[in-house]
Tab-separated table of C-alpha atoms and ligand atoms in Angstrom:
chain	number	residue	atom	x	y	z
A	12	MET	CA	13.831	104.707	121.677
A	13	ARG	CA	14.853	101.068	121.179
A	14	GLN	CA	11.144	100.074	121.003
A	15	CYS	CA	10.578	102.717	118.345
A	16	GLY	CA	13.462	101.282	116.273
A	17	GLN	CA	12.026	97.799	116.513
A	18	ARG	CA	8.610	99.044	115.373
A	19	TRP	CA	10.211	100.753	112.382
A	20	ARG	CA	12.062	97.585	111.483
A	21	ARG	CA	8.811	95.598	111.666
A	22	TRP	CA	6.986	98.042	109.388
A	23	ALA	CA	9.913	98.013	106.958
A	24	LEU	CA	9.726	94.199	106.798
A	25	VAL	CA	5.987	94.335	106.170
A	26	GLY	CA	6.599	96.907	103.422
A	27	ILE	CA	9.260	94.775	101.786
A	28	ALA	CA	6.975	91.715	101.891
A	29	ILE	CA	4.064	93.601	100.292
A	30	GLY	CA	6.394	95.057	97.689
A	31	ALA	CA	7.798	91.643	96.883
A	32	LEU	CA	4.334	90.082	96.590
A	33	THR	CA	3.102	92.895	94.337
A	34	GLY	CA	6.232	92.509	92.245
A	35	VAL	CA	5.649	88.772	91.890
A	36	ALA	CA	2.027	89.372	90.870
A	37	LYS	CA	3.114	92.016	88.344
A	38	ALA	CA	5.847	89.771	86.970
A	39	ASP	CA	3.294	86.925	86.696
A	40	GLU	CA	0.935	89.210	84.788
A	41	SER	CA	3.591	90.349	82.362
A	42	ALA	CA	4.885	86.783	82.035
A	43	LYS	CA	1.615	85.753	80.410
A	44	LYS	CA	2.061	84.837	76.792
A	45	ARG	CA	0.291	87.111	74.343
A	46	ILE	CA	-1.756	86.021	71.331
A	47	VAL	CA	-2.717	88.578	68.688
A	48	CYS	CA	-5.537	87.612	66.341
A	49	SER	CA	-6.630	89.204	63.090
A	50	THR	CA	-10.413	88.631	63.360
A	51	THR	CA	-12.978	88.676	66.147
A	52	GLN	CA	-13.834	84.996	65.491
A	53	THR	CA	-10.255	83.715	65.864
A	54	ALA	CA	-9.821	85.866	69.002
A	55	ASP	CA	-12.969	84.438	70.616
A	56	LEU	CA	-12.001	80.834	69.844
A	57	ALA	CA	-8.488	81.469	71.225
A	58	ARG	CA	-9.989	82.911	74.440
A	59	GLN	CA	-12.119	79.794	74.890
A	60	ILE	CA	-8.980	77.640	74.838
A	61	VAL	CA	-6.449	79.690	76.801
A	62	GLY	CA	-8.822	80.995	79.468
A	63	ASP	CA	-6.887	83.184	81.858
A	64	ASP	CA	-3.575	81.489	81.097
A	65	MET	CA	-2.705	83.824	78.213
A	66	GLU	CA	-3.662	87.273	76.958
A	67	VAL	CA	-5.667	87.403	73.744
A	68	HIS	CA	-5.903	90.588	71.658
A	69	GLY	CA	-7.811	91.127	68.454
A	70	ILE	CA	-6.828	93.552	65.731
A	71	LEU	CA	-10.276	93.919	64.199
A	72	GLY	CA	-13.023	95.319	66.359
A	73	PRO	CA	-16.704	94.352	66.238
A	74	GLY	CA	-18.331	95.074	62.896
A	75	VAL	CA	-15.022	95.825	61.131
A	76	ASN	CA	-14.657	94.439	57.616
A	77	PRO	CA	-11.490	92.283	57.243
A	78	HIS	CA	-11.508	92.386	53.417
A	79	VAL	CA	-10.769	96.088	53.222
A	80	TYR	CA	-9.034	96.718	56.557
A	81	GLN	CA	-5.962	98.974	56.532
A	82	PRO	CA	-3.621	98.278	59.497
A	83	VAL	CA	-2.721	101.237	61.725
A	84	PRO	CA	0.536	101.860	63.679
A	85	GLY	CA	-1.067	100.514	66.863
A	86	ASP	CA	-1.500	97.135	65.144
A	87	SER	CA	2.235	96.932	64.468
A	88	ARG	CA	3.016	97.634	68.130
A	89	LEU	CA	0.506	94.975	69.208
A	90	VAL	CA	1.944	92.342	66.855
A	91	GLU	CA	5.461	93.265	67.969
A	92	SER	CA	4.505	92.332	71.536
A	93	ALA	CA	2.939	88.989	70.497
A	94	ASP	CA	4.233	85.498	71.184
A	95	LEU	CA	1.819	84.027	68.648
A	96	CYS	CA	-0.345	85.458	65.872
A	97	LEU	CA	-3.545	83.898	64.507
A	98	GLN	CA	-5.299	84.638	61.253
A	99	ASN	CA	-8.290	83.254	59.360
A	100	GLY	CA	-6.409	82.837	56.088
A	101	LEU	CA	-7.746	81.999	52.607
A	102	HIS	CA	-7.302	85.739	51.890
A	103	LEU	CA	-10.074	86.884	54.220
A	104	GLU	CA	-7.538	89.431	55.462
A	105	GLY	CA	-7.489	91.561	52.280
A	106	LYS	CA	-4.058	91.753	50.619
A	107	ASN	CA	-2.871	89.375	53.386
A	108	TRP	CA	-2.484	92.225	55.873
A	109	MET	CA	-2.023	89.889	58.872
A	110	GLU	CA	0.824	88.032	57.190
A	111	THR	CA	2.494	91.372	56.446
A	112	LEU	CA	2.052	92.559	60.039
A	113	ALA	CA	3.498	89.338	61.486
A	114	ARG	CA	6.439	89.354	59.086
A	115	ASP	CA	7.294	93.043	59.443
A	116	ASN	CA	7.058	93.177	63.232
A	117	GLY	CA	9.577	90.666	64.433
A	118	ASN	CA	8.717	87.772	62.101
A	119	LYS	CA	6.172	86.442	64.592
A	120	PRO	CA	4.860	82.858	64.388
A	121	LEU	CA	1.564	83.000	62.498
A	122	VAL	CA	-1.001	80.192	62.529
A	123	THR	CA	-3.695	80.043	59.861
A	124	CYS	CA	-6.899	78.754	61.443
A	125	THR	CA	-8.423	77.485	58.180
A	126	LYS	CA	-5.530	75.017	57.719
A	127	GLY	CA	-7.134	71.629	57.115
A	128	VAL	CA	-10.540	73.029	56.129
A	129	GLN	CA	-11.987	71.680	52.881
A	130	PRO	CA	-12.548	75.055	51.184
A	131	LEU	CA	-15.564	75.727	48.998
A	132	ASP	CA	-14.630	76.773	45.482
A	133	LEU	CA	-16.221	79.880	44.007
A	134	GLU	CA	-16.099	80.217	40.230
A	135	PHE	CA	-15.672	83.657	38.747
A	136	GLU	CA	-14.975	84.302	35.067
A	137	GLY	CA	-13.054	81.049	34.670
A	138	GLN	CA	-11.102	81.472	37.891
A	139	THR	CA	-11.531	79.482	41.086
A	140	ILE	CA	-11.455	81.302	44.392
A	141	LYS	CA	-11.342	79.585	47.791
A	142	ASP	CA	-14.136	80.913	49.979
A	143	PRO	CA	-12.560	82.184	53.245
A	144	HIS	CA	-15.790	82.361	55.344
A	145	ALA	CA	-15.246	78.819	56.630
A	146	TRP	CA	-16.277	79.483	60.252
A	147	PHE	CA	-19.962	79.495	59.261
A	148	ASP	CA	-19.918	75.690	59.349
A	149	PRO	CA	-19.461	74.682	63.031
A	150	ARG	CA	-17.441	71.642	61.902
A	151	ASN	CA	-14.927	74.093	60.461
A	152	GLY	CA	-15.153	76.038	63.717
A	153	ALA	CA	-13.916	72.805	65.323
A	154	ILE	CA	-10.949	72.747	62.910
A	155	PHE	CA	-10.135	76.345	63.942
A	156	VAL	CA	-10.252	75.217	67.604
A	157	ASN	CA	-7.916	72.281	66.994
A	158	ASN	CA	-5.437	74.423	65.048
A	159	ILE	CA	-5.408	77.019	67.844
A	160	LEU	CA	-5.067	74.258	70.445
A	161	ASP	CA	-1.995	72.804	68.720
A	162	ALA	CA	-0.440	76.275	68.516
A	163	VAL	CA	-0.985	77.175	72.180
A	164	ILE	CA	0.336	73.789	73.335
A	165	ASP	CA	3.476	74.427	71.262
A	166	LEU	CA	3.755	77.821	72.945
A	167	ASP	CA	3.187	76.517	76.480
A	168	PRO	CA	3.593	72.717	76.699
A	169	PRO	CA	3.127	72.517	80.517
A	170	GLY	CA	-0.377	73.969	80.132
A	171	ALA	CA	-1.464	71.280	77.638
A	172	VAL	CA	-3.871	69.520	80.009
A	173	ARG	CA	-5.762	72.737	80.704
A	174	TYR	CA	-5.879	73.798	77.059
A	175	ARG	CA	-7.075	70.379	75.927
A	176	ALA	CA	-9.748	70.281	78.642
A	177	ARG	CA	-11.121	73.685	77.634
A	178	ALA	CA	-11.004	72.777	73.938
A	179	ASP	CA	-12.832	69.496	74.619
A	180	LEU	CA	-15.618	71.260	76.510
A	181	TYR	CA	-15.930	73.951	73.858
A	182	LEU	CA	-16.092	71.414	71.032
A	183	GLN	CA	-19.055	69.786	72.753
A	184	GLN	CA	-20.736	73.204	72.702
A	185	LEU	CA	-20.018	73.438	68.965
A	186	ARG	CA	-21.578	70.013	68.470
A	187	ALA	CA	-24.693	71.109	70.363
A	188	LEU	CA	-24.789	74.325	68.305
A	189	ASP	CA	-24.617	72.380	65.045
A	190	THR	CA	-27.456	70.048	66.054
A	191	TRP	CA	-29.509	72.979	67.318
A	192	ILE	CA	-29.085	74.954	64.066
A	193	GLU	CA	-30.122	71.897	62.035
A	194	LYS	CA	-33.259	71.585	64.148
A	195	GLU	CA	-34.145	75.307	64.012
A	196	VAL	CA	-33.561	75.568	60.280
A	197	SER	CA	-35.900	72.612	59.707
A	198	ARG	CA	-38.762	75.056	60.396
A	199	ILE	CA	-38.079	76.673	57.015
A	200	PRO	CA	-39.411	74.661	54.058
A	201	LEU	CA	-36.591	73.730	51.648
A	202	GLU	CA	-38.026	75.841	48.814
A	203	ARG	CA	-37.856	78.923	51.062
A	204	ARG	CA	-34.284	78.416	52.208
A	205	ILE	CA	-32.787	81.231	50.156
A	206	LEU	CA	-30.362	83.489	51.901
A	207	VAL	CA	-29.967	86.899	50.257
A	208	THR	CA	-27.252	88.870	52.033
A	209	SER	CA	-25.005	91.868	51.368
A	210	HIS	CA	-21.964	89.837	50.274
A	211	ASP	CA	-21.214	86.196	49.495
A	212	ALA	CA	-20.241	85.178	53.047
A	213	PHE	CA	-22.721	82.426	53.858
A	214	ASN	CA	-21.769	79.619	51.472
A	215	TYR	CA	-20.521	77.310	54.247
A	216	TYR	CA	-23.644	77.916	56.316
A	217	ALA	CA	-25.751	77.324	53.211
A	218	ALA	CA	-23.945	74.109	52.317
A	219	ARG	CA	-24.297	72.761	55.850
A	220	TYR	CA	-27.955	73.650	56.360
A	221	HIS	CA	-29.275	73.338	52.784
A	222	PHE	CA	-29.781	76.940	51.711
A	223	LYS	CA	-29.255	78.642	48.361
A	224	VAL	CA	-27.347	81.931	48.574
A	225	ARG	CA	-27.600	85.082	46.495
A	226	SER	CA	-25.649	88.318	47.041
A	227	PRO	CA	-25.077	91.440	44.965
A	228	VAL	CA	-21.432	91.540	46.162
A	229	GLY	CA	-18.957	88.661	45.665
A	230	TRP	CA	-16.908	86.780	48.263
A	231	SER	CA	-15.055	89.986	49.160
A	232	THR	CA	-16.246	93.549	49.465
A	233	GLY	CA	-12.781	94.584	48.228
A	234	SER	CA	-11.415	94.725	44.700
A	235	GLU	CA	-10.048	91.140	44.534
A	236	ILE	CA	-11.013	88.820	41.677
A	237	GLY	CA	-14.566	87.676	42.255
A	238	GLY	CA	-15.129	90.379	44.831
A	239	GLY	CA	-17.148	93.579	44.718
A	240	MET	CA	-20.549	94.315	43.217
A	241	THR	CA	-21.362	93.737	39.563
A	242	PRO	CA	-24.571	94.939	37.839
A	243	GLU	CA	-25.112	91.368	36.584
A	244	ARG	CA	-24.934	89.949	40.098
A	245	ARG	CA	-27.296	92.622	41.378
A	246	ARG	CA	-29.773	91.878	38.571
A	247	LEU	CA	-29.617	88.127	39.387
A	248	VAL	CA	-30.368	88.825	43.046
A	249	VAL	CA	-33.494	90.838	42.234
A	250	GLN	CA	-34.525	88.149	39.730
A	251	SER	CA	-34.034	85.354	42.308
A	252	ILE	CA	-36.044	87.202	44.950
A	253	ARG	CA	-38.956	87.421	42.504
A	254	ASP	CA	-38.579	83.894	41.071
A	255	PHE	CA	-38.358	82.162	44.446
A	256	LYS	CA	-40.787	84.527	46.179
A	257	VAL	CA	-38.184	85.150	48.874
A	258	PRO	CA	-40.021	86.568	51.918
A	259	ALA	CA	-37.061	88.474	53.419
A	260	ILE	CA	-33.457	89.478	52.731
A	261	PHE	CA	-30.681	90.395	55.170
A	262	VAL	CA	-28.144	93.124	55.837
A	263	GLU	CA	-24.806	92.378	57.500
A	264	THR	CA	-23.161	93.992	60.506
A	265	SER	CA	-19.806	94.482	58.765
A	266	VAL	CA	-21.119	95.732	55.398
A	267	ASN	CA	-22.942	98.956	54.527
A	268	PRO	CA	-26.687	98.089	54.487
A	269	LYS	CA	-27.573	100.617	51.773
A	270	MET	CA	-27.467	98.267	48.792
A	271	ILE	CA	-29.626	95.578	50.426
A	272	GLN	CA	-32.138	98.222	51.460
A	273	GLN	CA	-32.284	99.461	47.850
A	274	ILE	CA	-32.705	95.924	46.515
A	275	ALA	CA	-35.449	95.240	49.048
A	276	GLY	CA	-37.333	98.334	47.829
A	277	GLU	CA	-36.820	97.396	44.192
A	278	ALA	CA	-37.889	93.757	44.585
A	279	GLY	CA	-40.704	94.567	46.982
A	280	VAL	CA	-39.386	92.441	49.819
A	281	ARG	CA	-38.706	93.263	53.434
A	282	VAL	CA	-35.350	93.332	55.234
A	283	GLY	CA	-35.532	90.386	57.652
A	284	GLY	CA	-32.811	91.616	59.984
A	285	GLU	CA	-29.092	92.032	60.416
A	286	LEU	CA	-26.664	89.104	60.324
A	287	TYR	CA	-23.237	88.951	61.906
A	288	SER	CA	-20.938	88.094	59.012
A	289	ASP	CA	-17.200	88.824	58.836
A	290	ALA	CA	-17.024	90.265	62.346
A	291	MET	CA	-18.831	89.470	65.550
A	292	GLY	CA	-20.809	91.853	67.733
A	293	ALA	CA	-19.690	94.445	70.281
A	294	ALA	CA	-19.027	93.479	73.903
A	295	GLY	CA	-22.348	93.026	75.657
A	296	SER	CA	-24.218	92.177	72.438
A	297	ALA	CA	-25.619	88.721	71.733
A	298	GLY	CA	-23.105	88.317	68.935
A	299	GLU	CA	-19.988	89.013	70.979
A	300	THR	CA	-19.010	85.333	70.879
A	301	TYR	CA	-18.892	82.818	68.065
A	302	LEU	CA	-21.644	80.725	69.658
A	303	GLY	CA	-23.806	83.823	70.164
A	304	MET	CA	-23.195	85.042	66.630
A	305	MET	CA	-24.242	81.708	65.115
A	306	ARG	CA	-27.272	81.460	67.388
A	307	GLU	CA	-28.484	85.004	66.674
A	308	ASN	CA	-27.973	84.640	62.911
A	309	THR	CA	-29.968	81.413	62.926
A	310	LEU	CA	-32.800	82.911	64.955
A	311	THR	CA	-32.949	85.941	62.638
A	312	VAL	CA	-32.974	83.784	59.503
A	313	VAL	CA	-35.500	81.261	60.798
A	314	LEU	CA	-37.847	83.955	62.065
A	315	ALA	CA	-37.748	85.882	58.784
A	316	LEU	CA	-37.946	82.976	56.333
A	317	SER	CA	-40.385	80.727	58.171
A	318	ALA	CA	-42.941	83.487	58.780
A	319	SER	CA	-45.979	83.075	56.554
A	320	GLU	CA	-46.621	85.940	54.145
B	22	MET	CA	-71.283	-19.383	75.333
B	23	VAL	CA	-69.622	-18.543	72.061
B	24	ARG	CA	-71.571	-15.282	71.988
B	25	PHE	CA	-70.339	-14.455	75.494
B	26	ALA	CA	-66.731	-15.195	74.534
B	27	CYS	CA	-67.047	-12.959	71.423
B	28	SER	CA	-68.466	-10.121	73.496
B	29	LEU	CA	-65.557	-10.416	75.941
B	30	LEU	CA	-63.062	-10.352	73.065
B	31	VAL	CA	-64.674	-7.261	71.494
B	32	ALA	CA	-64.733	-5.506	74.897
B	33	ALA	CA	-61.070	-6.375	75.481
B	34	LEU	CA	-60.159	-5.109	72.009
B	35	LEU	CA	-62.052	-1.845	72.583
B	36	LEU	CA	-60.458	-1.274	75.987
B	37	GLY	CA	-57.067	-2.134	74.589
B	38	SER	CA	-57.359	0.337	71.705
B	39	VAL	CA	-58.622	3.070	74.069
B	40	GLY	CA	-55.647	2.397	76.331
B	41	LEU	CA	-53.286	2.473	73.373
B	42	CYS	CA	-54.739	5.782	72.200
B	43	GLN	CA	-54.386	7.233	75.695
B	44	TYR	CA	-50.786	6.038	75.898
B	45	ALA	CA	-49.958	7.511	72.508
B	46	LEU	CA	-51.602	10.820	73.431
B	47	THR	CA	-49.724	11.045	76.713
B	48	ARG	CA	-46.448	10.365	74.925
B	49	ARG	CA	-47.144	12.974	72.264
B	50	VAL	CA	-47.859	15.660	74.857
B	51	ALA	CA	-44.666	14.741	76.642
B	52	ILE	CA	-42.688	15.043	73.412
B	53	SER	CA	-44.221	18.404	72.521
B	54	MET	CA	-43.655	19.648	76.098
B	55	THR	CA	-39.923	19.056	75.807
B	56	HIS	CA	-39.900	21.022	72.526
B	57	ALA	CA	-42.153	23.849	73.701
B	58	PRO	CA	-39.389	26.489	74.246
B	59	GLU	CA	-38.238	26.092	70.658
B	60	SER	CA	-41.608	27.090	69.290
B	61	HIS	CA	-41.961	29.942	71.767
B	62	GLY	CA	-38.418	31.082	71.502
B	63	HIS	CA	-37.309	30.492	75.080
B	64	ALA	CA	-34.754	27.723	74.943
B	65	GLU	CA	-33.089	26.546	78.095
B	66	PRO	CA	-29.346	27.005	77.873
B	67	ALA	CA	-27.457	23.787	77.259
B	68	LYS	CA	-26.010	22.474	80.478
B	69	GLY	CA	-22.385	23.353	81.116
B	70	VAL	CA	-20.121	25.495	78.946
B	71	ASP	CA	-17.193	23.707	77.408
B	72	ALA	CA	-14.051	25.525	78.487
B	73	SER	CA	-12.317	24.635	75.241
B	74	ALA	CA	-15.173	25.971	73.102
B	75	ARG	CA	-14.227	28.633	70.600
B	76	TYR	CA	-16.392	31.721	70.386
B	77	ALA	CA	-16.880	34.255	67.652
B	78	LEU	CA	-18.090	37.781	68.330
B	79	TYR	CA	-19.729	39.691	65.474
B	80	VAL	CA	-20.015	43.468	65.746
B	81	THR	CA	-22.259	45.280	63.272
B	82	LEU	CA	-22.110	49.063	63.175
B	83	GLY	CA	-25.258	51.072	62.538
B	84	PHE	CA	-23.150	54.157	61.845
B	85	GLU	CA	-19.967	55.310	60.246
B	86	ALA	CA	-17.104	55.058	62.733
B	87	GLY	CA	-14.581	57.642	61.734
B	88	GLU	CA	-13.165	60.974	62.614
B	89	ASP	CA	-15.422	62.927	64.934
B	90	PRO	CA	-15.454	66.507	63.621
B	91	PHE	CA	-16.106	67.792	67.142
B	92	ALA	CA	-13.307	65.946	68.934
B	93	VAL	CA	-10.034	67.291	70.207
B	94	ARG	CA	-7.441	66.194	67.661
B	95	ALA	CA	-5.797	62.987	68.859
B	96	ALA	CA	-2.416	63.480	70.476
B	97	ASP	CA	-1.413	59.852	69.862
B	98	ALA	CA	-2.554	56.693	68.071
B	99	ALA	CA	-4.416	55.374	71.152
B	100	GLU	CA	-6.679	58.432	71.135
B	101	SER	CA	-7.588	58.156	67.468
B	102	ARG	CA	-9.126	54.688	67.717
B	103	ARG	CA	-12.553	54.233	66.173
B	104	LEU	CA	-13.574	50.948	67.789
B	105	VAL	CA	-12.260	49.194	70.887
B	106	ILE	CA	-13.559	45.968	72.471
B	107	ARG	CA	-12.098	44.879	75.791
B	108	HIS	CA	-12.618	41.814	77.947
B	109	GLY	CA	-11.226	41.629	81.458
B	110	GLY	CA	-8.823	44.482	80.794
B	111	ALA	CA	-7.412	42.860	77.643
B	112	GLU	CA	-8.153	44.259	74.206
B	113	LEU	CA	-9.965	41.831	71.951
B	114	PHE	CA	-10.108	44.284	69.088
B	115	ALA	CA	-9.034	47.862	68.370
B	116	THR	CA	-8.747	49.822	65.169
B	117	SER	CA	-7.935	53.359	64.118
B	118	GLU	CA	-9.282	52.684	60.633
B	119	ALA	CA	-12.521	54.305	59.535
B	120	LEU	CA	-15.408	51.791	59.531
B	121	GLN	CA	-18.440	51.863	57.278
B	122	ARG	CA	-22.085	51.893	58.322
B	123	GLY	CA	-23.378	48.297	58.232
B	124	GLN	CA	-19.878	46.831	58.328
B	125	GLN	CA	-19.549	43.622	60.331
B	126	ILE	CA	-16.399	42.836	62.250
B	127	ALA	CA	-15.763	39.215	63.236
B	128	ILE	CA	-13.559	38.506	66.232
B	129	THR	CA	-13.034	34.746	66.139
B	130	ASN	CA	-11.245	32.019	68.124
B	131	GLN	CA	-12.011	33.504	71.514
B	132	HIS	CA	-12.166	31.479	74.740
B	133	PHE	CA	-14.456	32.569	77.549
B	134	SER	CA	-15.399	30.837	80.782
B	135	GLY	CA	-18.348	31.009	83.169
B	136	GLU	CA	-21.983	31.567	82.285
B	137	ARG	CA	-21.689	35.101	80.957
B	138	VAL	CA	-19.026	37.349	79.509
B	139	ALA	CA	-18.764	41.110	80.093
B	140	LEU	CA	-17.369	43.098	77.175
B	141	PHE	CA	-16.523	46.774	77.173
B	142	VAL	CA	-17.255	48.374	73.811
B	143	GLU	CA	-16.428	51.874	72.645
B	144	ALA	CA	-16.969	53.244	69.134
B	145	VAL	CA	-16.680	56.780	67.780
B	146	PRO	CA	-19.409	57.874	65.335
B	147	GLY	CA	-17.923	60.036	62.603
B	148	GLY	CA	-18.966	62.148	59.639
B	149	GLU	CA	-22.686	62.873	59.471
B	150	ASP	CA	-23.332	60.251	62.147
B	151	ALA	CA	-21.379	62.305	64.693
B	152	ALA	CA	-24.515	64.422	65.150
B	153	ARG	CA	-26.978	61.541	65.643
B	154	PRO	CA	-27.748	58.882	68.223
B	155	CYS	CA	-26.015	55.704	67.067
B	156	ALA	CA	-26.160	51.991	67.870
B	157	LEU	CA	-24.167	48.833	67.276
B	158	ARG	CA	-25.163	45.181	67.516
B	159	LEU	CA	-23.133	42.420	69.142
B	160	ARG	CA	-23.732	38.731	68.412
B	161	LEU	CA	-21.911	35.887	70.120
B	162	GLU	CA	-21.627	32.423	68.606
B	163	CYS	CA	-20.026	29.248	69.907
B	164	GLU	CA	-18.757	26.849	67.240
B	165	GLY	CA	-21.300	28.324	64.832
B	166	GLU	CA	-24.180	28.129	67.286
B	167	TRP	CA	-25.970	31.241	68.447
B	168	CYS	CA	-25.405	32.161	72.115
B	169	ASP	CA	-26.588	35.704	72.693
B	170	GLU	CA	-26.807	39.175	71.207
B	171	ALA	CA	-27.318	42.759	72.332
B	172	THR	CA	-27.626	46.304	71.010
B	173	LEU	CA	-25.638	49.173	72.462
B	174	TRP	CA	-26.830	52.768	71.981
B	175	SER	CA	-25.047	56.075	72.346
B	176	GLU	CA	-26.354	58.369	75.049
B	177	GLY	CA	-27.315	61.051	72.542
B	178	ASN	CA	-26.313	63.077	69.521
B	179	GLY	CA	-22.650	62.692	68.809
B	180	ALA	CA	-21.864	60.808	71.987
B	181	ARG	CA	-19.625	57.775	71.771
B	182	VAL	CA	-21.289	54.391	71.659
B	183	SER	CA	-19.755	53.191	74.849
B	184	GLY	CA	-20.609	50.761	77.623
B	185	GLU	CA	-20.322	47.288	79.114
B	186	VAL	CA	-22.405	44.547	77.549
B	187	THR	CA	-22.915	41.113	79.119
B	188	LEU	CA	-23.637	38.152	76.885
B	189	GLY	CA	-24.640	34.601	77.790
B	190	LEU	CA	-22.056	31.977	76.867
B	191	ALA	CA	-24.317	28.925	76.622
B	192	PRO	CA	-25.121	27.936	73.032
B	193	ARG	CA	-28.860	28.033	72.355
B	194	LEU	CA	-31.103	26.856	69.608
B	195	SER	CA	-31.148	29.033	66.584
B	196	THR	CA	-34.760	30.165	66.296
B	197	LEU	CA	-34.811	32.262	69.410
B	198	ASP	CA	-36.255	35.602	70.301
B	199	ARG	CA	-33.734	38.193	69.183
B	200	GLY	CA	-34.388	40.339	72.215
B	201	LEU	CA	-34.531	44.078	72.592
B	202	GLY	CA	-30.909	44.429	73.529
B	203	VAL	CA	-29.471	46.678	76.157
B	204	ARG	CA	-29.438	50.402	76.214
C	15	ZN	ZN1	-16.511	88.409	53.732
C-alpha cells in the first residue's frame, strides 16, 4: 500500500515536470516577437535576418498584386498581433493600405523598407512619380536588408549579434547575385536589351543592367496617376517591338497575362516567359525567395532575348 | 749601337703603352662592375638603416573607397572606415571619408627600424568598384629616396582590399625594377 503511494507520487512528479517543460516551450514559442510584412519580398528579407528568433508573416500571398489589394478582416487581426510591421513604401501598397492597417490596429510601429533608396522618377503628364519597384536592383535590396536589420535590433537588442551575422551573410549573397546577373545579361547584345512586360515594374532592373523598358500599363496596375493602361502607351509598345525587332516579350506572375498575349499576337512576337514582378512565387517554386525570383527572372530574360531568331 | 738603342726604346714604348692600355681596361671593367646593378635594376641596399631617418608612405588607390552597398550598415564610426593602415598595432592612418580612384595619400614623418616593415592595410571598395576586384599600390620613401613598393589586391569581386604588406626599409637607387608586387 505504502509502495503504491510512493509510485503514484513519483509518477505525479514526472507529470508535473513534463507539464512544466511543455509550458516553458509553449511560453517560449508565444514569446517570440512577430513581424507582419505587406509584400512577399519584405517578408522573405525579414526571414533571412531573424531566422528562427522571430515569427514573420506576410499579408500578400504569392502572385498577389499589391497595387490593387483590398485588405480583409484577417489582415487586421494579424497586424493587431504584430510587434513590428514592414512595408515596401513609395505607394506600392495601393492607397497606402499597409499604413492604414498598422494605424487602425493598435498603431503598430511600421518600417518602410525603401527608406534611403534613391528612387527613380517617372514622368507622367507633367507629374513626377517615384517608382516603388526598388527591390529589382540588388543594391536596393541591400538597403531593404539594412532597414529591416535596424528595426529588428530595436525590437530585440540582445539578439543584435545574431541579426547582424545573418544580415552580413545575406548581403554577400546579394553581392554575388548582382555580379552574376551582370555576367548573365552580358550575353544579350545591348541593342536587344529591351524588356517589354505587362506593367512598368522593371525600371530599377533596367537601369542597373542597361535595358530599355516598355509596358502597356504604367507603374501601377491601379488607377493612380501614371498607372493603368493607356491606348497611347499600348501603341508605343507595339511600335517599339517592331522598331527594335524585339525577339520576345514577357508576362508577369502578378498581372493578368491577357494584354501581353494580345500584343504579342498583334506585333508578331513570341511570349518569352513569365517574370516574377510585384510578388514572389509560391512555396516550393523557384521564385519563392528574393534570390530565386531574381535568378529565375534573369534566366528567363537572357534565354529569350539572347536566342537568335 | 745607336740603332740598337733606338730599337730598345721603341720596344719599351710599345710595351709600356700596351701595359697602360691593359691597366686602363682593367680599371674600366672594375668601374662598370660596381655600377652593374644600376643598369640592370638590382641595386644592393645601402648598408645600415639610419634609425633617425624619416619615411614617407604613399598609398595610391586603384578604386573608389566609399560606402559598400552590400555591407551591413556601420553601427559606429570605427566600422565605417574606408581605409586603415596599421603598423605594429598602432594606426598610421585611418579615414571614414570617401576616397577617389587614383587618389594618393601621403603618410609622412614616419620612423621605422630594422630591415623591413610590416604594414596591415585594409580598404573598402565602394560604388561601382564594390563589384570588382580592386588593388592599391604602396610606395615607401626615405628622405625622398625610393625604398620599396608593393601592390595589394582584393581576393575577388567586392571583397575588401586587405592584408599585410612587408616593405624593405633600405633606400635604393631610383631606377630600379618596380616589381610585380604582392598578391
Ligand atoms: Zn508594380
